[in-house]
Short mmCIF file of C-alpha atoms and ligand atoms in Angstrom, two decimals:
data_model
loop_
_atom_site.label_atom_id
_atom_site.label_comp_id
_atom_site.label_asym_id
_atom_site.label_seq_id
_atom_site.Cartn_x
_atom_site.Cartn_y
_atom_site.Cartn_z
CA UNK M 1 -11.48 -12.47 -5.63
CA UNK M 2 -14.96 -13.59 -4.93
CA UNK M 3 -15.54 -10.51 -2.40
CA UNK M 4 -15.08 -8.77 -5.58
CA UNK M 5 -17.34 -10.64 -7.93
CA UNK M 6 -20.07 -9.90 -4.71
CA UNK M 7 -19.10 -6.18 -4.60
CA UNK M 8 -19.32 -5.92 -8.39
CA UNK M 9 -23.19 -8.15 -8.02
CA UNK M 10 -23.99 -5.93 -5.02
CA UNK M 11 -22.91 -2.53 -7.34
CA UNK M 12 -25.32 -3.79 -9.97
CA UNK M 13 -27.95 -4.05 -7.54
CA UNK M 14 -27.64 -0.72 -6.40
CA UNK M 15 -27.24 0.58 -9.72
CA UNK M 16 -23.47 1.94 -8.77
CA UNK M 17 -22.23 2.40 -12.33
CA UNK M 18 -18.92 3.95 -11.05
CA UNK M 19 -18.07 1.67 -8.85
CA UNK M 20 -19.74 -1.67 -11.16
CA UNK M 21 -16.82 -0.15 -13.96
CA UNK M 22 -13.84 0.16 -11.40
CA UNK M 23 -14.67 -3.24 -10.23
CA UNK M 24 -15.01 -4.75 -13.69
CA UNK M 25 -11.90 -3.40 -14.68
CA UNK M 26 -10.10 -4.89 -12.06
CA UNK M 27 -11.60 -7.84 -11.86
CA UNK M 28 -11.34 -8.70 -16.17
CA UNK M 29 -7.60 -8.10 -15.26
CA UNK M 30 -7.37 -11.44 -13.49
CA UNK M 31 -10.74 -13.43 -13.11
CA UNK M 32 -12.37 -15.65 -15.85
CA UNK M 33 -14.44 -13.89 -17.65
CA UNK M 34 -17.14 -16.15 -17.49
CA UNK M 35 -17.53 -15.58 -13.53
CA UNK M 36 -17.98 -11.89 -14.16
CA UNK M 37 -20.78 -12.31 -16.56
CA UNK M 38 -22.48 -14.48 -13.91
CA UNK M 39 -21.94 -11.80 -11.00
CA UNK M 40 -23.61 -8.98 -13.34
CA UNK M 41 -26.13 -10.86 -14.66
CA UNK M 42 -27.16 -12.35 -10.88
CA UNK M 43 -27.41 -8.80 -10.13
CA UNK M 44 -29.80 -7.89 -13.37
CA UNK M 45 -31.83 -11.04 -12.10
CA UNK M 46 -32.19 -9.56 -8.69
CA UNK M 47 -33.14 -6.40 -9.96
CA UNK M 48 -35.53 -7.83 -12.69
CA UNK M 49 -37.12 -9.90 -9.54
CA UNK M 50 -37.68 -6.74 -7.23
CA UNK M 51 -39.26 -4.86 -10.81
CA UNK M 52 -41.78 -7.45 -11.20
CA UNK M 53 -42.48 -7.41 -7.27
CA UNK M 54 -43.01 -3.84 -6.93
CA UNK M 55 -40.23 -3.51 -4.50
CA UNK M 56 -38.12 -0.98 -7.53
CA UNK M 57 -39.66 1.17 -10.08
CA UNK M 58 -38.66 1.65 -13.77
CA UNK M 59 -36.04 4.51 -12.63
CA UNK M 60 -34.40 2.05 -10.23
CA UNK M 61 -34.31 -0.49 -13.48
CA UNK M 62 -32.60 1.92 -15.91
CA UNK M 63 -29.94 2.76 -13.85
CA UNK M 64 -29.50 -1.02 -13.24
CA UNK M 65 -29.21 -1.99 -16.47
CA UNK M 66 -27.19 1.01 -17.68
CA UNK M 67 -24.54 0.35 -15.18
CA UNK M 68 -24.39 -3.24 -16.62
CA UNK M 69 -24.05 -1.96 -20.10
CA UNK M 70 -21.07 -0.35 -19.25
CA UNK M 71 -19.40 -3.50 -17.55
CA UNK M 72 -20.60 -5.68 -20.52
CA UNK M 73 -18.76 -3.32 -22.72
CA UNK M 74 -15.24 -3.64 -20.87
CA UNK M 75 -16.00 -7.45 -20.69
CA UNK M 76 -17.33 -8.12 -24.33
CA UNK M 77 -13.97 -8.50 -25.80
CA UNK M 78 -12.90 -10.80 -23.00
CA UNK M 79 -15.96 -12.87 -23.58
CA UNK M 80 -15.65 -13.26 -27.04
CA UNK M 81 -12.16 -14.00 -26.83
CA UNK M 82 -12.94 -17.17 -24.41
CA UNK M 83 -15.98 -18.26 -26.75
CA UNK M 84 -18.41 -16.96 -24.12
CA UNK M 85 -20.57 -14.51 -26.57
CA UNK M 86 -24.55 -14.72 -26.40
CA UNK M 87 -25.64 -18.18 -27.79
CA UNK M 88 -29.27 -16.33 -28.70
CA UNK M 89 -30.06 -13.78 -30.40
CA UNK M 90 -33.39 -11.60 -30.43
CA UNK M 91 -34.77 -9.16 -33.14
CA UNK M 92 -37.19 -7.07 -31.09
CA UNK M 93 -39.34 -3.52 -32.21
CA UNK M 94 -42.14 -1.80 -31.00
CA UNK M 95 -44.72 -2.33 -34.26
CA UNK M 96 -45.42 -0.40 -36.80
CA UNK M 97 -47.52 2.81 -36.09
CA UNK M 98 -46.34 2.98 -32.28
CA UNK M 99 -43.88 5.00 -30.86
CA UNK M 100 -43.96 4.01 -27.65
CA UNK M 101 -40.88 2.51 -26.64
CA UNK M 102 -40.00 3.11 -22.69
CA UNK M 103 -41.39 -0.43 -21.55
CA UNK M 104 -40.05 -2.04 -25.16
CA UNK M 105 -36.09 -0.64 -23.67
CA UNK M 106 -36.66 -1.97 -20.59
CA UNK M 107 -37.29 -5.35 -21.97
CA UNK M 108 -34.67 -4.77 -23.93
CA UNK M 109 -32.60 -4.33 -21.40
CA UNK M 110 -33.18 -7.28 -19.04
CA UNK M 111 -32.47 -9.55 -22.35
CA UNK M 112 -29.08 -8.66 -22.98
CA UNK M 113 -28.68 -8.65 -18.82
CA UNK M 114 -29.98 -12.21 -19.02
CA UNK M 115 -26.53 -12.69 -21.89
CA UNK M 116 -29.08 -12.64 -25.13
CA UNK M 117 -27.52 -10.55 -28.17
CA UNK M 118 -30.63 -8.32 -29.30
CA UNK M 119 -31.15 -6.63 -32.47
CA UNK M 120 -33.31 -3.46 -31.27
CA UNK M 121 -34.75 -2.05 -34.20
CA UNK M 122 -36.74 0.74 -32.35
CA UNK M 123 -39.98 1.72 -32.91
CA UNK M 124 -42.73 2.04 -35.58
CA UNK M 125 -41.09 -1.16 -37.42
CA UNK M 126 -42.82 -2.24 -40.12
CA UNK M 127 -43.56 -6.11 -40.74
CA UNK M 128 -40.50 -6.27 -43.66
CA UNK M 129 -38.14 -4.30 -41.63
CA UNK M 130 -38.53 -7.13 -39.24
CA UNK M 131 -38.41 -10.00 -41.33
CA UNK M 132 -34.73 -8.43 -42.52
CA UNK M 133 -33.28 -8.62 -39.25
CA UNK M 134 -34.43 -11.65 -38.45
CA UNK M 135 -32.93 -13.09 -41.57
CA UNK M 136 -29.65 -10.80 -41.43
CA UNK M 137 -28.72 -11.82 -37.74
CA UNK M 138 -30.38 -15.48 -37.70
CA UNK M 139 -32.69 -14.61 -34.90
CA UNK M 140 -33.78 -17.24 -32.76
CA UNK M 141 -36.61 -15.04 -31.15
CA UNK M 142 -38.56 -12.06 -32.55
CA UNK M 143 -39.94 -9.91 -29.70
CA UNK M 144 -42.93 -7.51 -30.28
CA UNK M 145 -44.25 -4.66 -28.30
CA UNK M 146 -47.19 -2.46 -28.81
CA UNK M 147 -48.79 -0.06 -26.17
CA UNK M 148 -51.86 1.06 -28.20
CA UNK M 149 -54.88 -1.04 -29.11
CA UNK M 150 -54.56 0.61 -32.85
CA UNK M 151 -51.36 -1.20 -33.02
CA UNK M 152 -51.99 -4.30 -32.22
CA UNK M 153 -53.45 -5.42 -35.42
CA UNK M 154 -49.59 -4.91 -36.67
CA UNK M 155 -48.56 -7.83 -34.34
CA UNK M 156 -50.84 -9.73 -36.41
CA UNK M 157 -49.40 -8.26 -39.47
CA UNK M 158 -46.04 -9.10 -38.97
CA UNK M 159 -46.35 -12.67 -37.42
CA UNK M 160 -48.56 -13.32 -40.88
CA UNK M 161 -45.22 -12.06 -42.48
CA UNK M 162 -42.99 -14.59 -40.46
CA UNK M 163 -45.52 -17.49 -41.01
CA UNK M 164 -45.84 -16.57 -44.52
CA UNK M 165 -41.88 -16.96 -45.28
CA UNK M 166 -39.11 -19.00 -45.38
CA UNK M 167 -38.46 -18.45 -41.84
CA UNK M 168 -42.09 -18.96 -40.66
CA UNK M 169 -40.76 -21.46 -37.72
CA UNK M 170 -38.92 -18.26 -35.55
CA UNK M 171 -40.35 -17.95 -32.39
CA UNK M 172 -42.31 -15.02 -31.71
CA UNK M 173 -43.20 -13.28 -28.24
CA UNK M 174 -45.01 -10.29 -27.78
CA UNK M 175 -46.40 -8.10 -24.68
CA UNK M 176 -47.12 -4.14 -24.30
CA UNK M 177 -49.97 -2.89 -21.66
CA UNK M 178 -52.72 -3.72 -24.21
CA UNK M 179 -51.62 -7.02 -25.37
CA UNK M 180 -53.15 -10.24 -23.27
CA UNK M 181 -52.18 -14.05 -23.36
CA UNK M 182 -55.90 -14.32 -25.39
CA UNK M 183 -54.70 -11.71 -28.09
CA UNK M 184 -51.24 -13.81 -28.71
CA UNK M 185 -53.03 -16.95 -29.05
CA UNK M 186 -55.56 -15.15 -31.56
CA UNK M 187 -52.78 -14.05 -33.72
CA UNK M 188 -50.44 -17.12 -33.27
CA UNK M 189 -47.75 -15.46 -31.17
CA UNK M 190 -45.50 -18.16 -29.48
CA UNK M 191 -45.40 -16.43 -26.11
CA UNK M 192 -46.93 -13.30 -24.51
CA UNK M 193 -45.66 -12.29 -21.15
CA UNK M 194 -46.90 -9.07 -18.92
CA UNK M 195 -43.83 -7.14 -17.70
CA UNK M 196 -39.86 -7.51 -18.57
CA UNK M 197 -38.74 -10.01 -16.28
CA UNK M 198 -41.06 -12.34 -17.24
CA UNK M 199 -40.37 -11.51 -20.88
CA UNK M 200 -36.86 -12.61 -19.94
CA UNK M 201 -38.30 -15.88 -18.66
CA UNK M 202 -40.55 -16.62 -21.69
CA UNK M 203 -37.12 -16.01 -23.97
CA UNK M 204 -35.48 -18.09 -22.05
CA UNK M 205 -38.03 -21.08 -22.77
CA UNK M 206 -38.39 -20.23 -26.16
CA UNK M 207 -34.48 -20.71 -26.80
CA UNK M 208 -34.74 -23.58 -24.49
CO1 B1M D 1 -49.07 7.23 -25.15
N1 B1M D 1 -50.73 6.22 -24.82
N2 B1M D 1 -49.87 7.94 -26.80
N3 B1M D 1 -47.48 8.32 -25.26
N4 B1M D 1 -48.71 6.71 -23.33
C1 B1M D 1 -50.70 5.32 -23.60
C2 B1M D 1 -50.21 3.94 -23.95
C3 B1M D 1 -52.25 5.37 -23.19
C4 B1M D 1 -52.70 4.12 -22.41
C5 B1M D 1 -52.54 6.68 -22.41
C6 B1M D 1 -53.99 6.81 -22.04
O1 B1M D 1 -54.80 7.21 -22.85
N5 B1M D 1 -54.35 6.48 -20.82
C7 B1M D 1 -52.94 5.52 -24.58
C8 B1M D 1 -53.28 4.23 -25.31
C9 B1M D 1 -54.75 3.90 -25.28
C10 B1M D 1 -54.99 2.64 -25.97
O2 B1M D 1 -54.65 2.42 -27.09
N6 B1M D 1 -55.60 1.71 -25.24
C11 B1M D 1 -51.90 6.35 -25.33
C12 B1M D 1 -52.20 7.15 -26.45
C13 B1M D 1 -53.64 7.23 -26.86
C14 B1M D 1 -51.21 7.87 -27.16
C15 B1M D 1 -51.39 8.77 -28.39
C16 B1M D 1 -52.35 8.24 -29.45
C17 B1M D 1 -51.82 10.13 -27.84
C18 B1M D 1 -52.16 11.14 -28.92
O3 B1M D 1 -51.29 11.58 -29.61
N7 B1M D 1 -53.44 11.41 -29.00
C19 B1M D 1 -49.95 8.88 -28.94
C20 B1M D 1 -49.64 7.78 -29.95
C21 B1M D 1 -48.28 7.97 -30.58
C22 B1M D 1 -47.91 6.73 -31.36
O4 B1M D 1 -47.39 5.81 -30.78
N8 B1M D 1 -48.22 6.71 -32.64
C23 B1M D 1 -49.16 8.67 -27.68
C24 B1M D 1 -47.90 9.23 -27.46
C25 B1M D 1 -47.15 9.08 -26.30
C26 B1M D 1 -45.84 9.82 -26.06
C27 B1M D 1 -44.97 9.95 -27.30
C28 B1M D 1 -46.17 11.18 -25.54
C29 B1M D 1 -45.23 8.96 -24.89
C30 B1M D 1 -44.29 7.83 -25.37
C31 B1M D 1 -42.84 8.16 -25.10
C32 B1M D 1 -41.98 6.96 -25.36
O5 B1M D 1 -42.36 5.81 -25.19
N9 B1M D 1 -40.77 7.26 -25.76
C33 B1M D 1 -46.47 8.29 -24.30
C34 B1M D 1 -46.53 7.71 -23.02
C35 B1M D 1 -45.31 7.90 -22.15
C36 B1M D 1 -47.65 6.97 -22.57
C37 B1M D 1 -47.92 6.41 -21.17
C38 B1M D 1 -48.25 7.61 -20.28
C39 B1M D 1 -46.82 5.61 -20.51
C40 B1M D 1 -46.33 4.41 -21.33
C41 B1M D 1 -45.08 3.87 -20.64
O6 B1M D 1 -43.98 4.18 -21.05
N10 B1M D 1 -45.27 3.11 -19.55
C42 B1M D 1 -49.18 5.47 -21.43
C43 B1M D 1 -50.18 5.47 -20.28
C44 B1M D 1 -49.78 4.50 -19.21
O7 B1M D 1 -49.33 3.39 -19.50
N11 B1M D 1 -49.95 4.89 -17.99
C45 B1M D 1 -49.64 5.92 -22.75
C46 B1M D 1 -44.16 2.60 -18.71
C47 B1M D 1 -43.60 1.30 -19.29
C48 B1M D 1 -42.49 0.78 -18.38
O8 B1M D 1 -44.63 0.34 -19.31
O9 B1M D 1 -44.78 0.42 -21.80
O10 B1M D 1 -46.46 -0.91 -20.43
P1 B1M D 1 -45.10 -0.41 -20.63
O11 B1M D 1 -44.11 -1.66 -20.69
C49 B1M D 1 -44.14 -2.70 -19.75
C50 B1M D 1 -45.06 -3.86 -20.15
O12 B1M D 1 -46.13 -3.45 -20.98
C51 B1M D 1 -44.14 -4.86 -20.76
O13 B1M D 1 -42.92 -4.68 -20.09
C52 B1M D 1 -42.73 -3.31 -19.77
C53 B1M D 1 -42.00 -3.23 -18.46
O14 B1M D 1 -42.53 -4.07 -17.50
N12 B1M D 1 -43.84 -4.88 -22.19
C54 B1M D 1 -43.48 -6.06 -22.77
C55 B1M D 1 -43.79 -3.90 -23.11
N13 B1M D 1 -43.42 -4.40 -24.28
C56 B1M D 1 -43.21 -5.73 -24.12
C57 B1M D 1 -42.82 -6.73 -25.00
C58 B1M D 1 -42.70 -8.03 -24.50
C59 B1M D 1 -42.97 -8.33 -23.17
C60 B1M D 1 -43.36 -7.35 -22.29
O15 B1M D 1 -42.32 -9.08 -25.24
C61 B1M D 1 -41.98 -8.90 -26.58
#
């Protein structure tokens, strides 16, 4: 059984959707669930490690993480049966007046490889379309991008919304090209990081 759980790691690596389902399958069949979710998500942290290094490109990523969204599907209902949903949960957007969202998805992406639940609410969000979701699912994290320099002043917008409400205490994180550690301290962002596997990091110490 645990050649399999390496084959189905190894498939996720490789970004083998095919064979990451067939082995899924099998393996939900017999194995606790909670072993496949480790084997999947070692594999998203591989591939999230070799991003960040250089050593794979965003093509490389996506096909990654869409073969993992396919094996989450056929294990979700296993997991939540054995009480092993996502503990966290993160709202995340690309800010109002952007449309940019390729990096935002690839964040995305690595979070719910890393077992967070995230609320993507796509792009151009505006600040009260945020505060919503992060009231309607109980967010733990809310997760900003913005790739123009025009935009950025809406990080600042909507992290005055959070502060200014009842739930002014979530933790916010933001990145995008244009965005810098200086900029999130400016505007009172919890966490900035640079790329998506460190953004998986930082949300990982925020829930922490
Ligand atoms: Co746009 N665009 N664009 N564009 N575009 C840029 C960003 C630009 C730098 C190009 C340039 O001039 N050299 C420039 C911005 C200049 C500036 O503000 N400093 C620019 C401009 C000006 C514009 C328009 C205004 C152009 C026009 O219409 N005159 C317009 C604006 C539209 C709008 O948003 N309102 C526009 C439009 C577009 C397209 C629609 C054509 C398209 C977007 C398609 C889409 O996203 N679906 C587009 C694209 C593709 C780009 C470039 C070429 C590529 C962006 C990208 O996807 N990069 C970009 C130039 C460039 O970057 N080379 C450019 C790949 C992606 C994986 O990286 O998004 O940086 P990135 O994400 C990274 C990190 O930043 C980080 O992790 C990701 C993965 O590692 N990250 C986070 C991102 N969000 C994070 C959040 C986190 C943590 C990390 O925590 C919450």
């Amino acid at each position: 059984m645990d050649e399999k759980l390496t084959a189905l790691e190894t498939a996720i690596k490789a970004g083998k959707r095919k064979d990451a389902l067939a082995l899924t399958q099998e393996l939900v069949q017999s194995s606790p669930p909670g072993g496949i979710l480790n084997a999947l998500i070692s594999g998203m942290n591989d591939v999230g490690k070799r991003f960040k290094a250089n050593e794979i490109f965003v093509p490389e990523v996506l096909v990654a993480a869409r073969a993992m969204k396919g094996c989450l599907e056929v294990l979700e209902p296993k997991l939540a049966a054995a009480g092993l949903s996502p503990e966290h949960t993160i709202v995340m957007g690309t800010v109002e007046g952007d449309l940019h969202d390729i990096g935002k998805n690839l964040v995305v992406m690595l979070l719910k490889g890393a077992n967070f639940n995230v609320i993507d609410l796509g792009v151009n969000v505006p600040p009260e379309k945020f505060y919503e979701a992060v009231k309607e699912h109980h967010a733990n994290v809310l997760a900003l991008s913005a790739l123009l320099t025009t935009t950025m002043p809406a990080m600042k917008s909507t992290i005055e919304k959070m502060r200014g409400s009842d739930l002014k205490d979530i933790k916010v994180m933001v990145g995008g090209a244009p965005v810098t550690q200086a900029y999130a301290d400016e505007i009172g962002a919890d966490g900035y990081s640079m790329d998506a596997a460190s953004a998986v990091e930082l949300a990982k110490e925020l829930v922490g």
